[in-house]
């Protein structure tokens, strides 16, 4: 209902819809019908990386294949000046054919150097309120956790957290509470692999 939020949502979604890469979900259209804003995107038939990780670490060959595709998709977005800000296993789909699709680029933002505040909770899928850092506590970068400006390096940190989990079957910075997890992201190193 906030016109400023809607304007930013549309601007960021249109920027993300310009991305064309096999590892990035395709956004076909953005619009509004009867006061409801919507995004029409490619249907990805498969499983999330979270579902694949439910049984633990991935075999190395499979891990490398998936990680390479995610890295290539992120590189394409970064070349276009788009920072995802919420890379996590729930936002990576693997099709039945084994192809990777990075989701939720509609929540991404063009890279800018502006200070943002943070509101974070412990829930794994939690994203922040509009106008604040978009991210999930266990996967956000130290810059996001401290409310500092973010750029492509923030996504690289999140990608590293994703890789850690793919290799070990454990989250890199998981602690008892969201606040403890944020503190670990800012101050600690993950347990060595």
PDB file of C-alpha atoms in Angstrom:
ATOM      1  CA  UNK A   1       0.000   0.000   0.000  1.00  0.00           C
ATOM      2  CA  UNK A   2       3.032   2.298   0.316  1.00  0.00           C
ATOM      3  CA  UNK A   3       3.500   4.079  -3.047  1.00  0.00           C
ATOM      4  CA  UNK A   4       7.242   4.584  -2.416  1.00  0.00           C
ATOM      5  CA  UNK A   5       7.715   0.842  -1.702  1.00  0.00           C
ATOM      6  CA  UNK A   6       5.742  -0.062  -4.802  1.00  0.00           C
ATOM      7  CA  UNK A   7       7.769   2.320  -6.947  1.00  0.00           C
ATOM      8  CA  UNK A   8      11.044   0.822  -5.670  1.00  0.00           C
ATOM      9  CA  UNK A   9       9.694  -2.723  -6.112  1.00  0.00           C
ATOM     10  CA  UNK A  10       8.768  -1.996  -9.735  1.00  0.00           C
ATOM     11  CA  UNK A  11      12.088  -0.277 -10.496  1.00  0.00           C
ATOM     12  CA  UNK A  12      14.150  -3.086  -9.003  1.00  0.00           C
ATOM     13  CA  UNK A  13      12.017  -5.791 -10.637  1.00  0.00           C
ATOM     14  CA  UNK A  14      12.340  -4.154 -14.049  1.00  0.00           C
ATOM     15  CA  UNK A  15      16.111  -3.947 -13.641  1.00  0.00           C
ATOM     16  CA  UNK A  16      16.241  -7.627 -12.652  1.00  0.00           C
ATOM     17  CA  UNK A  17      13.948  -8.603 -15.540  1.00  0.00           C
ATOM     18  CA  UNK A  18      16.606  -7.347 -17.963  1.00  0.00           C
ATOM     19  CA  UNK A  19      18.933 -10.139 -16.828  1.00  0.00           C
ATOM     20  CA  UNK A  20      19.203 -12.937 -19.353  1.00  0.00           C
ATOM     21  CA  UNK A  21      21.179 -15.938 -18.168  1.00  0.00           C
ATOM     22  CA  UNK A  22      20.409 -19.681 -17.969  1.00  0.00           C
ATOM     23  CA  UNK A  23      21.090 -19.676 -14.194  1.00  0.00           C
ATOM     24  CA  UNK A  24      18.703 -16.780 -13.448  1.00  0.00           C
ATOM     25  CA  UNK A  25      14.936 -17.213 -13.402  1.00  0.00           C
ATOM     26  CA  UNK A  26      13.308 -15.282 -16.233  1.00  0.00           C
ATOM     27  CA  UNK A  27      10.901 -12.490 -15.319  1.00  0.00           C
ATOM     28  CA  UNK A  28       8.346 -12.044 -18.099  1.00  0.00           C
ATOM     29  CA  UNK A  29       6.182  -9.220 -16.869  1.00  0.00           C
ATOM     30  CA  UNK A  30       5.436  -6.969 -13.930  1.00  0.00           C
ATOM     31  CA  UNK A  31       2.092  -5.355 -13.365  1.00  0.00           C
ATOM     32  CA  UNK A  32      -0.884  -4.556 -11.226  1.00  0.00           C
ATOM     33  CA  UNK A  33      -4.398  -5.951 -11.364  1.00  0.00           C
ATOM     34  CA  UNK A  34      -7.196  -4.693  -9.131  1.00  0.00           C
ATOM     35  CA  UNK A  35      -4.692  -3.069  -6.782  1.00  0.00           C
ATOM     36  CA  UNK A  36      -2.515  -6.188  -6.461  1.00  0.00           C
ATOM     37  CA  UNK A  37       1.058  -5.951  -7.744  1.00  0.00           C
ATOM     38  CA  UNK A  38       2.456  -9.070  -9.384  1.00  0.00           C
ATOM     39  CA  UNK A  39       5.417 -10.568 -11.209  1.00  0.00           C
ATOM     40  CA  UNK A  40       5.003 -13.212 -13.926  1.00  0.00           C
ATOM     41  CA  UNK A  41       8.081 -15.399 -14.089  1.00  0.00           C
ATOM     42  CA  UNK A  42       9.341 -18.662 -15.447  1.00  0.00           C
ATOM     43  CA  UNK A  43       7.984 -21.780 -13.757  1.00  0.00           C
ATOM     44  CA  UNK A  44      10.932 -23.769 -12.431  1.00  0.00           C
ATOM     45  CA  UNK A  45      10.088 -27.434 -11.963  1.00  0.00           C
ATOM     46  CA  UNK A  46      12.545 -28.877  -9.477  1.00  0.00           C
ATOM     47  CA  UNK A  47      13.761 -28.647  -5.904  1.00  0.00           C
ATOM     48  CA  UNK A  48      15.338 -25.879  -3.901  1.00  0.00           C
ATOM     49  CA  UNK A  49      18.918 -26.241  -2.820  1.00  0.00           C
ATOM     50  CA  UNK A  50      17.504 -26.306   0.736  1.00  0.00           C
ATOM     51  CA  UNK A  51      15.586 -29.473  -0.167  1.00  0.00           C
ATOM     52  CA  UNK A  52      18.716 -31.012  -1.686  1.00  0.00           C
ATOM     53  CA  UNK A  53      20.702 -30.153   1.450  1.00  0.00           C
ATOM     54  CA  UNK A  54      18.118 -31.770   3.745  1.00  0.00           C
ATOM     55  CA  UNK A  55      20.133 -34.990   3.723  1.00  0.00           C
ATOM     56  CA  UNK A  56      23.459 -33.237   4.325  1.00  0.00           C
ATOM     57  CA  UNK A  57      26.482 -32.247   2.277  1.00  0.00           C
ATOM     58  CA  UNK A  58      26.422 -32.723  -1.473  1.00  0.00           C
ATOM     59  CA  UNK A  59      28.790 -34.998  -3.406  1.00  0.00           C
ATOM     60  CA  UNK A  60      31.771 -32.960  -4.648  1.00  0.00           C
ATOM     61  CA  UNK A  61      31.045 -33.411  -8.368  1.00  0.00           C
ATOM     62  CA  UNK A  62      27.433 -32.273  -7.917  1.00  0.00           C
ATOM     63  CA  UNK A  63      28.462 -29.428  -5.608  1.00  0.00           C
ATOM     64  CA  UNK A  64      30.946 -28.086  -8.170  1.00  0.00           C
ATOM     65  CA  UNK A  65      28.391 -28.244 -10.977  1.00  0.00           C
ATOM     66  CA  UNK A  66      25.753 -26.355  -8.981  1.00  0.00           C
ATOM     67  CA  UNK A  67      28.202 -23.851  -7.473  1.00  0.00           C
ATOM     68  CA  UNK A  68      29.662 -23.017 -10.885  1.00  0.00           C
ATOM     69  CA  UNK A  69      26.207 -22.249 -12.256  1.00  0.00           C
ATOM     70  CA  UNK A  70      25.288 -20.072  -9.267  1.00  0.00           C
ATOM     71  CA  UNK A  71      28.597 -18.188  -9.591  1.00  0.00           C
ATOM     72  CA  UNK A  72      28.019 -17.595 -13.306  1.00  0.00           C
ATOM     73  CA  UNK A  73      24.489 -16.316 -12.689  1.00  0.00           C
ATOM     74  CA  UNK A  74      25.683 -13.966  -9.952  1.00  0.00           C
ATOM     75  CA  UNK A  75      28.496 -12.717 -12.188  1.00  0.00           C
ATOM     76  CA  UNK A  76      25.945 -11.866 -14.896  1.00  0.00           C
ATOM     77  CA  UNK A  77      23.822  -9.940 -12.394  1.00  0.00           C
ATOM     78  CA  UNK A  78      26.854  -8.121 -11.019  1.00  0.00           C
ATOM     79  CA  UNK A  79      27.980  -7.167 -14.533  1.00  0.00           C
ATOM     80  CA  UNK A  80      24.550  -5.536 -14.927  1.00  0.00           C
ATOM     81  CA  UNK A  81      24.970  -3.720 -11.594  1.00  0.00           C
ATOM     82  CA  UNK A  82      22.368  -5.857  -9.766  1.00  0.00           C
ATOM     83  CA  UNK A  83      23.049  -7.066  -6.205  1.00  0.00           C
ATOM     84  CA  UNK A  84      20.804  -9.945  -5.100  1.00  0.00           C
ATOM     85  CA  UNK A  85      21.101  -9.359  -1.312  1.00  0.00           C
ATOM     86  CA  UNK A  86      19.265 -12.552  -0.322  1.00  0.00           C
ATOM     87  CA  UNK A  87      21.202 -15.488  -1.745  1.00  0.00           C
ATOM     88  CA  UNK A  88      20.316 -18.587   0.277  1.00  0.00           C
ATOM     89  CA  UNK A  89      19.424 -22.239  -0.415  1.00  0.00           C
ATOM     90  CA  UNK A  90      15.718 -21.373  -0.641  1.00  0.00           C
ATOM     91  CA  UNK A  91      16.474 -18.974  -3.522  1.00  0.00           C
ATOM     92  CA  UNK A  92      18.368 -21.498  -5.625  1.00  0.00           C
ATOM     93  CA  UNK A  93      16.303 -24.032  -7.561  1.00  0.00           C
ATOM     94  CA  UNK A  94      17.672 -27.092  -9.320  1.00  0.00           C
ATOM     95  CA  UNK A  95      15.490 -28.301 -12.190  1.00  0.00           C
ATOM     96  CA  UNK A  96      14.715 -31.945 -12.850  1.00  0.00           C
ATOM     97  CA  UNK A  97      17.307 -31.687 -15.639  1.00  0.00           C
ATOM     98  CA  UNK A  98      19.923 -30.511 -13.129  1.00  0.00           C
ATOM     99  CA  UNK A  99      20.017 -26.856 -14.173  1.00  0.00           C
ATOM    100  CA  UNK A 100      20.384 -24.097 -11.587  1.00  0.00           C
ATOM    101  CA  UNK A 101      17.994 -21.139 -11.375  1.00  0.00           C
ATOM    102  CA  UNK A 102      18.612 -18.273  -8.964  1.00  0.00           C
ATOM    103  CA  UNK A 103      15.265 -16.924  -7.749  1.00  0.00           C
ATOM    104  CA  UNK A 104      14.026 -13.709  -6.186  1.00  0.00           C
ATOM    105  CA  UNK A 105      15.973 -11.228  -8.268  1.00  0.00           C
ATOM    106  CA  UNK A 106      12.784  -9.183  -7.960  1.00  0.00           C
ATOM    107  CA  UNK A 107      14.031  -8.365  -4.458  1.00  0.00           C
ATOM    108  CA  UNK A 108      17.453  -7.320  -5.694  1.00  0.00           C
ATOM    109  CA  UNK A 109      18.606  -3.756  -5.962  1.00  0.00           C
ATOM    110  CA  UNK A 110      20.805  -1.812  -8.289  1.00  0.00           C
ATOM    111  CA  UNK A 111      24.191  -1.381  -6.626  1.00  0.00           C
ATOM    112  CA  UNK A 112      24.342   1.985  -4.872  1.00  0.00           C
ATOM    113  CA  UNK A 113      26.293   3.328  -1.967  1.00  0.00           C
ATOM    114  CA  UNK A 114      23.527   4.275   0.420  1.00  0.00           C
ATOM    115  CA  UNK A 115      23.291   3.496   4.088  1.00  0.00           C
ATOM    116  CA  UNK A 116      20.482   1.185   5.092  1.00  0.00           C
ATOM    117  CA  UNK A 117      19.209   0.098   8.473  1.00  0.00           C
ATOM    118  CA  UNK A 118      18.638  -3.490   9.519  1.00  0.00           C
ATOM    119  CA  UNK A 119      15.850  -5.462  11.072  1.00  0.00           C
ATOM    120  CA  UNK A 120      16.627  -9.152  11.379  1.00  0.00           C
ATOM    121  CA  UNK A 121      15.118 -12.142  13.122  1.00  0.00           C
ATOM    122  CA  UNK A 122      16.113 -15.764  13.608  1.00  0.00           C
ATOM    123  CA  UNK A 123      13.649 -17.280  11.127  1.00  0.00           C
ATOM    124  CA  UNK A 124      15.559 -18.799   8.188  1.00  0.00           C
ATOM    125  CA  UNK A 125      13.348 -17.247   5.528  1.00  0.00           C
ATOM    126  CA  UNK A 126      12.993 -13.859   7.156  1.00  0.00           C
ATOM    127  CA  UNK A 127      13.595 -10.834   5.003  1.00  0.00           C
ATOM    128  CA  UNK A 128      13.696  -7.310   6.231  1.00  0.00           C
ATOM    129  CA  UNK A 129      11.107  -4.592   6.000  1.00  0.00           C
ATOM    130  CA  UNK A 130      11.166  -2.387   2.910  1.00  0.00           C
ATOM    131  CA  UNK A 131      13.766   0.350   3.060  1.00  0.00           C
ATOM    132  CA  UNK A 132      16.017  -1.892   5.119  1.00  0.00           C
ATOM    133  CA  UNK A 133      18.577  -4.490   4.185  1.00  0.00           C
ATOM    134  CA  UNK A 134      17.031  -7.437   2.417  1.00  0.00           C
ATOM    135  CA  UNK A 135      18.617 -10.601   3.618  1.00  0.00           C
ATOM    136  CA  UNK A 136      18.347 -13.729   5.655  1.00  0.00           C
ATOM    137  CA  UNK A 137      20.200 -13.720   8.945  1.00  0.00           C
ATOM    138  CA  UNK A 138      22.258 -16.864   8.369  1.00  0.00           C
ATOM    139  CA  UNK A 139      23.428 -15.814   4.904  1.00  0.00           C
ATOM    140  CA  UNK A 140      23.813 -12.046   4.942  1.00  0.00           C
ATOM    141  CA  UNK A 141      27.190 -10.377   4.741  1.00  0.00           C
ATOM    142  CA  UNK A 142      28.826  -8.424   7.576  1.00  0.00           C
ATOM    143  CA  UNK A 143      27.974  -5.246   5.650  1.00  0.00           C
ATOM    144  CA  UNK A 144      24.299  -6.133   5.677  1.00  0.00           C
ATOM    145  CA  UNK A 145      24.462  -7.169   9.322  1.00  0.00           C
ATOM    146  CA  UNK A 146      25.897  -3.781  10.294  1.00  0.00           C
ATOM    147  CA  UNK A 147      23.656  -1.743   8.001  1.00  0.00           C
ATOM    148  CA  UNK A 148      26.569  -0.663   5.803  1.00  0.00           C
ATOM    149  CA  UNK A 149      26.280  -0.091   2.048  1.00  0.00           C
ATOM    150  CA  UNK A 150      26.343  -3.291  -0.006  1.00  0.00           C
ATOM    151  CA  UNK A 151      27.692  -4.171  -3.416  1.00  0.00           C
ATOM    152  CA  UNK A 152      28.534  -7.379  -5.288  1.00  0.00           C
ATOM    153  CA  UNK A 153      30.936  -8.427  -2.527  1.00  0.00           C
ATOM    154  CA  UNK A 154      27.967  -8.909  -0.227  1.00  0.00           C
ATOM    155  CA  UNK A 155      26.585 -11.526  -2.630  1.00  0.00           C
ATOM    156  CA  UNK A 156      30.019 -13.151  -2.777  1.00  0.00           C
ATOM    157  CA  UNK A 157      30.011 -13.502   1.010  1.00  0.00           C
ATOM    158  CA  UNK A 158      26.541 -15.063   0.868  1.00  0.00           C
ATOM    159  CA  UNK A 159      27.754 -17.367  -1.900  1.00  0.00           C
ATOM    160  CA  UNK A 160      30.636 -18.436   0.361  1.00  0.00           C
ATOM    161  CA  UNK A 161      28.130 -19.231   3.128  1.00  0.00           C
ATOM    162  CA  UNK A 162      26.130 -21.253   0.611  1.00  0.00           C
ATOM    163  CA  UNK A 163      29.258 -23.140  -0.489  1.00  0.00           C
ATOM    164  CA  UNK A 164      30.182 -23.865   3.119  1.00  0.00           C
ATOM    165  CA  UNK A 165      26.788 -25.450   3.682  1.00  0.00           C
ATOM    166  CA  UNK A 166      26.985 -27.431   0.445  1.00  0.00           C
ATOM    167  CA  UNK A 167      30.379 -28.852   1.501  1.00  0.00           C
ATOM    168  CA  UNK A 168      29.668 -29.497   5.184  1.00  0.00           C
ATOM    169  CA  UNK A 169      25.906 -29.887   5.413  1.00  0.00           C
ATOM    170  CA  UNK A 170      25.981 -27.249   8.189  1.00  0.00           C
ATOM    171  CA  UNK A 171      25.302 -23.512   8.142  1.00  0.00           C
ATOM    172  CA  UNK A 172      28.460 -21.441   8.444  1.00  0.00           C
ATOM    173  CA  UNK A 173      27.250 -19.058  11.146  1.00  0.00           C
ATOM    174  CA  UNK A 174      24.245 -20.770  12.762  1.00  0.00           C
ATOM    175  CA  UNK A 175      23.842 -19.828  16.432  1.00  0.00           C
ATOM    176  CA  UNK A 176      20.983 -20.141  18.956  1.00  0.00           C
ATOM    177  CA  UNK A 177      19.404 -16.767  18.164  1.00  0.00           C
ATOM    178  CA  UNK A 178      19.299 -14.383  15.234  1.00  0.00           C
ATOM    179  CA  UNK A 179      21.263 -11.780  17.185  1.00  0.00           C
ATOM    180  CA  UNK A 180      23.960 -14.340  18.048  1.00  0.00           C
ATOM    181  CA  UNK A 181      24.107 -15.383  14.384  1.00  0.00           C
ATOM    182  CA  UNK A 182      24.534 -11.751  13.292  1.00  0.00           C
ATOM    183  CA  UNK A 183      27.311 -11.295  15.854  1.00  0.00           C
ATOM    184  CA  UNK A 184      29.041 -14.422  14.527  1.00  0.00           C
ATOM    185  CA  UNK A 185      28.823 -13.133  10.961  1.00  0.00           C
ATOM    186  CA  UNK A 186      30.404  -9.847  12.031  1.00  0.00           C
ATOM    187  CA  UNK A 187      33.041 -11.210  14.415  1.00  0.00           C
ATOM    188  CA  UNK A 188      33.717 -14.913  13.854  1.00  0.00           C
ATOM    189  CA  UNK A 189      35.094 -17.293  11.275  1.00  0.00           C
ATOM    190  CA  UNK A 190      33.182 -20.482  10.515  1.00  0.00           C
ATOM    191  CA  UNK A 191      34.568 -23.769  11.796  1.00  0.00           C
ATOM    192  CA  UNK A 192      37.257 -24.963   9.364  1.00  0.00           C
ATOM    193  CA  UNK A 193      35.996 -27.436   6.792  1.00  0.00           C
TER     194      UNK A 193
END
